Amino acid sequence: MKRPDDTSHIETSGAPKARRSAGTNLSVDLTAVERVQAMVLGWYAVHARRFVWRVPNPDPYVVLVSETMLQQTQTARIQEKLPLFLRQYPDFSSLAATDNATIIRAWQGMGYNNRALRLRDCARAVVERFGGLLPDTANDLRSLPGLGPYTVSAVLSFAFHRDVVVLDVNTRRLYSRLFGQLTTTLEVMPESQLLHVASEVYPRGRSSEWHQACMDIAAQYCTARSPRCLFCPVTKACRSAFRLAEAVPPRVSEPSHRGKPNRIWRGRIVELLRGLPSDQTMGLTELRTRLFPTEEETDGPWLEHIVAALERDGLIDRDQAVDSIQLRS
Ligand code: SF4
């Protein structure tokens, strides 16, 4: 197996902090790599999950759209939404030409509306700078707005079949458990070790297949909280099999109001504005009444803050002189 010396094939997403418990042995053992490769690819040949975006030679545009959708949205939802989105926006040109309000409407049900705007901005750059064709080099992809390290590597691997490492939260978890000897479900290897493992284990020439297979195994068997080692296709080669005690991650508090995170409220506001006919707007008072039929003292200042943030993020327009709010067009 060819193992390049340089790390130019490595693109990663933001790495979580490594965790380690007593009894954990993070020394990496790669002696079983070829056996693991055979297990993973053999399993994938029969059991690969079927998705509308997973085809032998996918359109790079579809790969980019689906990877953007997959960030924080369930696959079942994307199965349903992606064909509708592609019907409305079949290529970079049509996506580049759309306005904010229209794409936010098309993004309905996907959550995190900022992603839709970033994707549209990326499409504009692809049209302006690359003639409407997604570039196939890491440097050019990195230069596009909104494309982080994970998306760059996913596009290079899944769309252009390049030999690159695709390291996301799922592959990090799977590699940590397979090649380290962990004791709790919270632990992951330090990032430097993960990068080493990731660059060593994928079979050259089969990056796309390998990484999608690893993601499937991580999603279906090696889950974050309750790994199903008994049924997992790589149990016999896994150094952490049947050893992982379930551990609950510490709660991370996020800004909230009336017991709900602000991101949920932001989504509701966009949803309310999305439901307006295109020639109508909504005033702040009406918005507050629609959100909170029974008002509390803190609602007003909090809503001002949220509306200002939505405006800053380019999702809405507000004209305070006439008390009018609408999705940005
Ligand atoms: S055997 Fe268990 S810990 Fe190892 S990869 Fe499979 S599910 Fe994860």
Short mmCIF file of C-alpha atoms in Angstrom, two decimals, residues 2 4 6-11 153 156-157 160-166 202-208 211:
data_model
loop_
_atom_site.label_atom_id
_atom_site.label_comp_id
_atom_site.label_asym_id
_atom_site.label_seq_id
_atom_site.Cartn_x
_atom_site.Cartn_y
_atom_site.Cartn_z
CA LYS A 2 1.41 3.38 -1.00
CA PRO A 4 2.77 9.27 0.98
CA ASP A 6 3.61 14.52 2.86
CA THR A 7 0.30 15.51 4.44
CA SER A 8 -1.09 17.55 1.54
CA HIS A 9 -3.87 14.99 1.24
CA ILE A 10 -5.19 15.83 4.68
CA GLU A 11 -8.17 18.11 5.17
CA SER A 153 -11.93 17.03 1.65
CA LEU A 156 -12.18 16.07 -3.33
CA SER A 157 -12.85 12.51 -2.25
CA PHE A 160 -13.28 13.89 -7.73
CA HIS A 161 -12.08 10.56 -6.29
CA ARG A 162 -8.87 12.09 -4.98
CA ASP A 163 -6.75 10.30 -2.41
CA VAL A 164 -7.42 12.48 0.61
CA VAL A 165 -8.25 11.95 4.26
CA VAL A 166 -11.86 12.79 5.16
CA TYR A 202 -7.41 4.53 3.90
CA PRO A 203 -6.67 2.33 0.87
CA ARG A 204 -5.13 4.40 -1.91
CA GLY A 205 -7.40 4.75 -4.91
CA ARG A 206 -10.52 4.03 -2.81
CA SER A 207 -10.78 7.09 -0.59
CA SER A 208 -14.40 7.81 -1.50
CA HIS A 211 -14.63 7.07 3.99
#
